[in-house]
Amino acid sequence: MQLSFITNGSLNQVVEQNLSQISGSEIIVFGFNGLGLVSYKKELDGETEYFHDLALASKQLSSVIICGCDTDTYGLFRHSAVIADKGKILGVSDMAHSIDESEFVSGGNFRVYDTSVGKIGLIVAEDLFFPESARVLTLCDADIIICVFKKLDGYMPQIMLRAGAFSNGVPMALCAKNYACVSDIRGKIVVASSNEIVKTKITIEKDYHLISSRRRGLYREFNSGY
């Protein structure tokens, strides 16, 4: 599977100026630089066409395109990610957790998108810090989990990415401002770069670990009580 990560530059800028560099990619991922702030009211009123531009680009490139963005739902702000597949908007995933006293509120549930290149699970921003995020998407049969992040501050996002890929047996990728990386199912970083456009090819593989926990002297399957 051929992937391209855009760590700097908006969707329209990259399509206009660097189209040849991302052509042929099956999945193209932008961080929050891709769309910026999207107002649902302005989109519905026709004042902006961010989602239309995204769908058009995915059709033009015959690819799955994922873009991080901040969404304004009539005054409620959320961190989100939009996914389009060959001309069609498949949906919008919101960050499911609201951390501390952020102006950004929590949004909808997690979702795995059935695309033309496989099943893609989306993690938005700091949802990566919660192990259940990757776990839920894995149980929903994601072939790959992609996280769109704002700006990295320290090593924790990469650590959680590697841990999620290893513990769930699903490859995970992250795209943020000025950084992109991919972890395989062994928790090994197979590519990491601060380039504006990061291209890589990965093989989709899965490995399911049988997990048990000790309780009152006996062992039980991890999910048996959930």
mmCIF file of C-alpha atoms in Angstrom, residues 37-42 71-78 102-105:
data_model
loop_
_atom_site.group_PDB
_atom_site.id
_atom_site.type_symbol
_atom_site.label_atom_id
_atom_site.label_comp_id
_atom_site.label_asym_id
_atom_site.label_seq_id
_atom_site.Cartn_x
_atom_site.Cartn_y
_atom_site.Cartn_z
ATOM 1 C CA LEU A 37 -11.034 25.663 10.276
ATOM 2 C CA VAL A 38 -14.242 24.419 8.650
ATOM 3 C CA SER A 39 -17.604 25.994 9.518
ATOM 4 C CA TYR A 40 -20.511 23.643 8.880
ATOM 5 C CA LYS A 41 -22.831 26.640 8.507
ATOM 6 C CA LYS A 42 -20.676 28.182 5.782
ATOM 7 C CA THR A 71 -14.847 22.075 12.809
ATOM 8 C CA ASP A 72 -17.253 24.797 13.932
ATOM 9 C CA THR A 73 -20.753 23.437 14.520
ATOM 10 C CA TYR A 74 -22.654 26.650 15.177
ATOM 11 C CA GLY A 75 -20.274 27.715 17.927
ATOM 12 C CA LEU A 76 -19.148 24.280 19.117
ATOM 13 C CA PHE A 77 -15.546 23.607 18.138
ATOM 14 C CA ARG A 78 -14.097 20.130 17.666
ATOM 15 C CA SER A 102 -9.965 23.040 26.145
ATOM 16 C CA GLU A 103 -12.371 25.119 24.067
ATOM 17 C CA PHE A 104 -12.709 22.059 21.839
ATOM 18 C CA VAL A 105 -15.478 19.710 22.962
#
